[in-house]
Coordinates of N, CA and C in Angstrom, one line a residue:
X1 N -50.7 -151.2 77.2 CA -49.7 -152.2 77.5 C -48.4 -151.9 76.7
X2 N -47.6 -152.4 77.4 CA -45.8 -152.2 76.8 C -45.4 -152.9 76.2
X3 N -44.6 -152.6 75.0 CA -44.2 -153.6 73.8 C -43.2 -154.8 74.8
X4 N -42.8 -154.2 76.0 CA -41.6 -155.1 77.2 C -43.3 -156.3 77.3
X5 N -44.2 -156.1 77.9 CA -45.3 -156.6 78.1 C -45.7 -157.7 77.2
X6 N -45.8 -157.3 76.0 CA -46.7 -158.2 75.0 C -45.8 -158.5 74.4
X7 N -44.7 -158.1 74.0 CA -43.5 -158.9 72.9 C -42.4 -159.1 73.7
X8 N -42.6 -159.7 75.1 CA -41.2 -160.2 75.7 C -40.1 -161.1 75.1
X9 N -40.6 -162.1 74.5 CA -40.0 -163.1 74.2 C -39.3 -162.5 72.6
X10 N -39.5 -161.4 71.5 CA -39.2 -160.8 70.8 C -38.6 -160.3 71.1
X11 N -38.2 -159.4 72.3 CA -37.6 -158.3 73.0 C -36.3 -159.3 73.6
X12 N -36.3 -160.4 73.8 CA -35.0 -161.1 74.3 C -34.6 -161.7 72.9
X13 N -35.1 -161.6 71.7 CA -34.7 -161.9 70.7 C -34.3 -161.2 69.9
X14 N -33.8 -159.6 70.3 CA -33.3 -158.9 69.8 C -32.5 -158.7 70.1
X15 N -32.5 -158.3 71.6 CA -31.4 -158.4 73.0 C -30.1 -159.4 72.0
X16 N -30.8 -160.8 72.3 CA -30.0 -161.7 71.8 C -29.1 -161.5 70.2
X17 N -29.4 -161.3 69.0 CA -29.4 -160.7 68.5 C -28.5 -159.6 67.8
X18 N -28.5 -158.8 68.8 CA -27.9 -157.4 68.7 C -26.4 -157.7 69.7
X19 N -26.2 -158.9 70.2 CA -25.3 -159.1 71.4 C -24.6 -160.0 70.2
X20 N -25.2 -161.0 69.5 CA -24.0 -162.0 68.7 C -23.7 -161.0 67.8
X21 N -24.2 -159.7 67.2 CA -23.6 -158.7 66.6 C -22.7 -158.4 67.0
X22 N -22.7 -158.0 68.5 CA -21.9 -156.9 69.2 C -20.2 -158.0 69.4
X23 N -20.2 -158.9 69.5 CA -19.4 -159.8 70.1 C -18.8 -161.0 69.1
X24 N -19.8 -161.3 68.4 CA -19.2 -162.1 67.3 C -19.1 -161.8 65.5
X25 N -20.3 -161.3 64.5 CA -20.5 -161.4 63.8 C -20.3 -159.8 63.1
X26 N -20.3 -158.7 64.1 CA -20.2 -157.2 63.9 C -21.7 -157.0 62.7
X27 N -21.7 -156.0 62.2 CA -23.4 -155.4 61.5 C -22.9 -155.6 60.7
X28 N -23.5 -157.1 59.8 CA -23.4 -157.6 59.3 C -24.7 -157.0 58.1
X29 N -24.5 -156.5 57.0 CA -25.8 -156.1 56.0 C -27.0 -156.6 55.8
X30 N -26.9 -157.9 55.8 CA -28.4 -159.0 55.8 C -28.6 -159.0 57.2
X31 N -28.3 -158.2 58.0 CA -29.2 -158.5 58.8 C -30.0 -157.1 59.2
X32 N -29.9 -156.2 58.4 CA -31.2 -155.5 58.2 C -31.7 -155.2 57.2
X33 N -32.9 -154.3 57.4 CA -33.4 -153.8 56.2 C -33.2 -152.5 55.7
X34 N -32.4 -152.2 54.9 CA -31.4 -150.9 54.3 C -32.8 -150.1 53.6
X35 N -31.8 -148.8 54.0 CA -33.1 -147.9 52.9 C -34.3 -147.5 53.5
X36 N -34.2 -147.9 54.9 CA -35.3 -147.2 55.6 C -35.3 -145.6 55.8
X37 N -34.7 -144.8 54.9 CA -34.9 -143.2 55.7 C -34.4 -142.9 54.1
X38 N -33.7 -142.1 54.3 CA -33.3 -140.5 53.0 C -32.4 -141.8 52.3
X39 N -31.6 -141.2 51.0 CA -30.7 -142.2 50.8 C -29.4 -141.4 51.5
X40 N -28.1 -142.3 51.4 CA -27.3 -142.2 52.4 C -27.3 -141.9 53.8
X41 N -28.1 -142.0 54.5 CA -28.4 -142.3 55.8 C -28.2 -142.6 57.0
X42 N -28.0 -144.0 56.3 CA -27.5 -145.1 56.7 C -29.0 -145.3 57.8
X43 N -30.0 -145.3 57.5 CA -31.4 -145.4 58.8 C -31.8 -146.6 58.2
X44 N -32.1 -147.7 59.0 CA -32.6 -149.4 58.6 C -33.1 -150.0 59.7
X45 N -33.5 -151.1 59.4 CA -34.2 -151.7 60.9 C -33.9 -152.9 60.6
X46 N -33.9 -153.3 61.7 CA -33.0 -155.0 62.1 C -34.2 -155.4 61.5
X47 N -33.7 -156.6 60.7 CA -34.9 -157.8 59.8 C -35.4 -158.2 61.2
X48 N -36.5 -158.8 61.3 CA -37.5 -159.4 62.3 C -37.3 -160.6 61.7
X49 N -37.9 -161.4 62.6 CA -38.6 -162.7 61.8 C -39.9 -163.2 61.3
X50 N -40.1 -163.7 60.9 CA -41.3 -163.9 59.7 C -42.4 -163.4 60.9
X51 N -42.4 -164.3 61.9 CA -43.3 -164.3 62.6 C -43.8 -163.1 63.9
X52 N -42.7 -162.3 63.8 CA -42.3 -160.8 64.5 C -43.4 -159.7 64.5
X53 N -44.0 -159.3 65.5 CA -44.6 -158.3 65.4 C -43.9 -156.5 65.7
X54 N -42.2 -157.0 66.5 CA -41.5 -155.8 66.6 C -40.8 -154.9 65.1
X55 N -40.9 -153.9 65.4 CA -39.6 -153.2 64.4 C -39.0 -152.1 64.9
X56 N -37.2 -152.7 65.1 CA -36.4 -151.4 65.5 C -35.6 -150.8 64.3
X57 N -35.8 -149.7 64.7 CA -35.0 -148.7 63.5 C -33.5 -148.4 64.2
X58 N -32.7 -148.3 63.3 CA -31.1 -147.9 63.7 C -30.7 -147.4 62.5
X59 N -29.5 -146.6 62.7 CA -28.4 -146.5 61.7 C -27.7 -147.0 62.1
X60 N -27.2 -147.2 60.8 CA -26.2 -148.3 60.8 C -24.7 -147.7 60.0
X61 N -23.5 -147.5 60.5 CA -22.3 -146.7 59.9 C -21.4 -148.1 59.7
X62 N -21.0 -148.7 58.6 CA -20.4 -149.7 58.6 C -20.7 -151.0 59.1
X63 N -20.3 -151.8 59.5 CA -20.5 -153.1 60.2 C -19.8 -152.9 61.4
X64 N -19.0 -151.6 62.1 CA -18.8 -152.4 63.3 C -19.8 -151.1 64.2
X65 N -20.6 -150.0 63.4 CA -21.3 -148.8 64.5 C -22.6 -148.9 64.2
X66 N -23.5 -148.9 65.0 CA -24.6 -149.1 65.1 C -25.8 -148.2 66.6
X67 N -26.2 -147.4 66.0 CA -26.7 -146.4 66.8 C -28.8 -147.1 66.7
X68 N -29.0 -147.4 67.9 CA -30.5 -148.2 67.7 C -31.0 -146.9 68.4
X69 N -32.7 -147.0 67.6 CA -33.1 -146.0 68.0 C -34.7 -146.4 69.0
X70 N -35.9 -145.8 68.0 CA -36.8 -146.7 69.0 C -37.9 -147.6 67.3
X71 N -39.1 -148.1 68.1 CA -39.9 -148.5 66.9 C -40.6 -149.0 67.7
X72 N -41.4 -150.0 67.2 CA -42.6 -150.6 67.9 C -43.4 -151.4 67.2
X73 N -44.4 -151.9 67.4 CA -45.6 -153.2 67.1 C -45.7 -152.4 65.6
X74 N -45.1 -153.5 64.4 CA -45.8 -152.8 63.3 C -46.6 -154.4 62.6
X75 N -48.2 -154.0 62.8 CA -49.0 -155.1 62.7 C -48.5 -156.0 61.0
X76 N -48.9 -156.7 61.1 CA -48.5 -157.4 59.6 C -49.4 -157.1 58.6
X77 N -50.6 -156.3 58.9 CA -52.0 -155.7 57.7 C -51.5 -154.5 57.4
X78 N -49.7 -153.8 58.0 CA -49.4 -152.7 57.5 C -48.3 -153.2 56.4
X79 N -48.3 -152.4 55.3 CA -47.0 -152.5 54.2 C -45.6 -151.5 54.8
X80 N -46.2 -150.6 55.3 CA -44.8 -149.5 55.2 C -45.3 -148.8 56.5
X81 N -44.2 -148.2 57.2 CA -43.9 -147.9 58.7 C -45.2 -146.2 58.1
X82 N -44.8 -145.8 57.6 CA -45.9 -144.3 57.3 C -47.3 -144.8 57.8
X83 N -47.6 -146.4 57.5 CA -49.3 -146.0 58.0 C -49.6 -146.9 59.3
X84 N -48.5 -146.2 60.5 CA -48.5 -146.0 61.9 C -47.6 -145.0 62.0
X85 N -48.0 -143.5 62.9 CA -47.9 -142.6 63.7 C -46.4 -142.9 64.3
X86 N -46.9 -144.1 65.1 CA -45.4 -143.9 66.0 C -44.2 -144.5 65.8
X87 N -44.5 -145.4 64.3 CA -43.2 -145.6 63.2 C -42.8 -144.7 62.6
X88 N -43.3 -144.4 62.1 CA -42.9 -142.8 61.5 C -42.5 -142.3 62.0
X89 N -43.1 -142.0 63.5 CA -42.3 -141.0 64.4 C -40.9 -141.4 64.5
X90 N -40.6 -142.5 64.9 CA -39.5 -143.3 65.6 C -38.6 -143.3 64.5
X91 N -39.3 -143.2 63.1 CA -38.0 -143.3 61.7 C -37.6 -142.1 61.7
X92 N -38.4 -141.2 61.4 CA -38.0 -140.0 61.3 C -36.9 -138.8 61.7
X93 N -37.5 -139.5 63.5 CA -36.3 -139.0 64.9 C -35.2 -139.6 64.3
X94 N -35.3 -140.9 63.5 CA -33.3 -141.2 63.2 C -32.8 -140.6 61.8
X95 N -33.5 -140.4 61.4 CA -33.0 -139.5 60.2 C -33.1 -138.5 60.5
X96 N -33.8 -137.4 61.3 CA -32.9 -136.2 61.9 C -31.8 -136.3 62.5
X97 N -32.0 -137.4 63.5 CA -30.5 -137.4 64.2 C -29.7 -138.2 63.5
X98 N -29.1 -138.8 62.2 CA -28.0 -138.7 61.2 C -27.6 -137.7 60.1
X99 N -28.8 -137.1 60.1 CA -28.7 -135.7 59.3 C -28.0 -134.5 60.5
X100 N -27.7 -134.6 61.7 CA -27.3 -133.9 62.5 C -25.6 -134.0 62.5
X101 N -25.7 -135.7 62.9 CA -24.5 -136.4 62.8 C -23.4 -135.8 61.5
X102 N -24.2 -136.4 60.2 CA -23.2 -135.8 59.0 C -23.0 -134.7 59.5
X103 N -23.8 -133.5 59.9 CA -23.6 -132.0 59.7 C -22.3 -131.8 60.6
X104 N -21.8 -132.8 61.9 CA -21.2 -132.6 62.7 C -19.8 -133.0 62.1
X105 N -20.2 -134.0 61.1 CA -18.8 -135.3 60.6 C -18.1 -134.4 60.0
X106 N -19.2 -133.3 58.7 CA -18.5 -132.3 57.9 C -18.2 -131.0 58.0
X107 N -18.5 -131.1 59.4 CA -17.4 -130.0 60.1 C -16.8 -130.1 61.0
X108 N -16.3 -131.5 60.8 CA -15.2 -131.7 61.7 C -14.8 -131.9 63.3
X109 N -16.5 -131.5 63.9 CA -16.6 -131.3 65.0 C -16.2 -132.9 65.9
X110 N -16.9 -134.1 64.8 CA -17.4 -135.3 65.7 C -16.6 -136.2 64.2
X111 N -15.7 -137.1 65.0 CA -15.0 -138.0 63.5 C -15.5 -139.5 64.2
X112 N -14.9 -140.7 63.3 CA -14.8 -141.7 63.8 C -13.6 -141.9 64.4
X113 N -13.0 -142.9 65.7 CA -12.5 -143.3 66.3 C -11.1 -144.1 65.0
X114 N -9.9 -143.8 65.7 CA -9.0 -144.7 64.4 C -9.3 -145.7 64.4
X115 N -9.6 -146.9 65.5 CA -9.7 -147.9 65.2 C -11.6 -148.4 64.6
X116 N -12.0 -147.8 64.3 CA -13.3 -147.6 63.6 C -14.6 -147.8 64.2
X117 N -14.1 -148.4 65.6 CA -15.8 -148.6 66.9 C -16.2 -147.7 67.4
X118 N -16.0 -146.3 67.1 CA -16.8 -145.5 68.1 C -16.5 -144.2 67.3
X119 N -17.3 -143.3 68.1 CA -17.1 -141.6 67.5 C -16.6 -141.4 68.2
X120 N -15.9 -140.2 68.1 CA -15.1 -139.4 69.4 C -15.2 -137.3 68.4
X121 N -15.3 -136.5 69.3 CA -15.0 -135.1 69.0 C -16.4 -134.9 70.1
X122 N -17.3 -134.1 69.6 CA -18.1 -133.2 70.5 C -19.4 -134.1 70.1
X123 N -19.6 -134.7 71.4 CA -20.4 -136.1 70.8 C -22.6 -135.5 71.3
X124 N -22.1 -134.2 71.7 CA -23.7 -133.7 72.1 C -24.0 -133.3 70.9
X125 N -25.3 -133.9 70.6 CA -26.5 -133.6 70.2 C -27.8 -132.6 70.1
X126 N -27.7 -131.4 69.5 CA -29.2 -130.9 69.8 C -30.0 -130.5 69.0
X127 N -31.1 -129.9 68.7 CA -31.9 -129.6 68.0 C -33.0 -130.6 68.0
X128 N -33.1 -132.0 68.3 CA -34.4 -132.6 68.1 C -35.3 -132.3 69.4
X129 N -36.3 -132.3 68.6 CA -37.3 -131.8 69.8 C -38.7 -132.6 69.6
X130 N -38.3 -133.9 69.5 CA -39.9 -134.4 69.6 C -40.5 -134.4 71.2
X131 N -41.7 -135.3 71.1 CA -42.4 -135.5 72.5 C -43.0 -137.0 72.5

């Protein structure tokens, strides 16, 4: 079964969420959990709520860019995303792909946008190769 499936009403509460981000409040720091990946990173996952069985991972570049990645059912008998497979998987994939990003920032390839919402230069991606 699909996390759309069993955490629907979670899944519109991120939706929701990530939309008063988008529109009113911009990525605001408390509203995730920093420090999810390497340091400087910027890899974190939206706070859930108490009662939440989702977790999505993103980086996060400032308060107004926000790159979501994937995550999933992390049970509440777990402490840390390492002891599930497919958190780990899901963290991981975003700390290669910001460790790709920097490599592109510091060569100039891919910058931020002047007005600070978006990247712009050579915005493809490659080398990850999960499954």
């Amino acid at each position: 079964m699909s996390n759309k499936d069993s955490f629907k009403s979670e899944i519109k509460d991120i939706v929701g969420r990530l939309t008063t981000m988008g529109f009113k409040t911009g990525m605001r720091e408390d509203f995730f959990k920093l420090y999810e990946g390497n340091p400087g990173d910027g890899v974190c996952a939206l706070y859930d709520e108490e009662e939440s069985n989702l977790r999505l991972y993103c980086i996060r570049y400032g308060s107004q860019i926000i790159i979501l990645g994937g995550g999933g059912h992390k049970p509440k008998s777990i402490r840390a995303f390492q002891e599930d497979k497919k958190l780990e998987k899901e963290n991981f994939i975003l700390r290669d792909l910001s460790k790709l990003i920097t490599e592109k920032m510091q060569d100039k390839e891919m910058w931020f946008s002047e007005d600070g919402l978006d990247f712009e230069g050579d915005l493809t991606i490659e080398n990850i190769n999960y499954e």
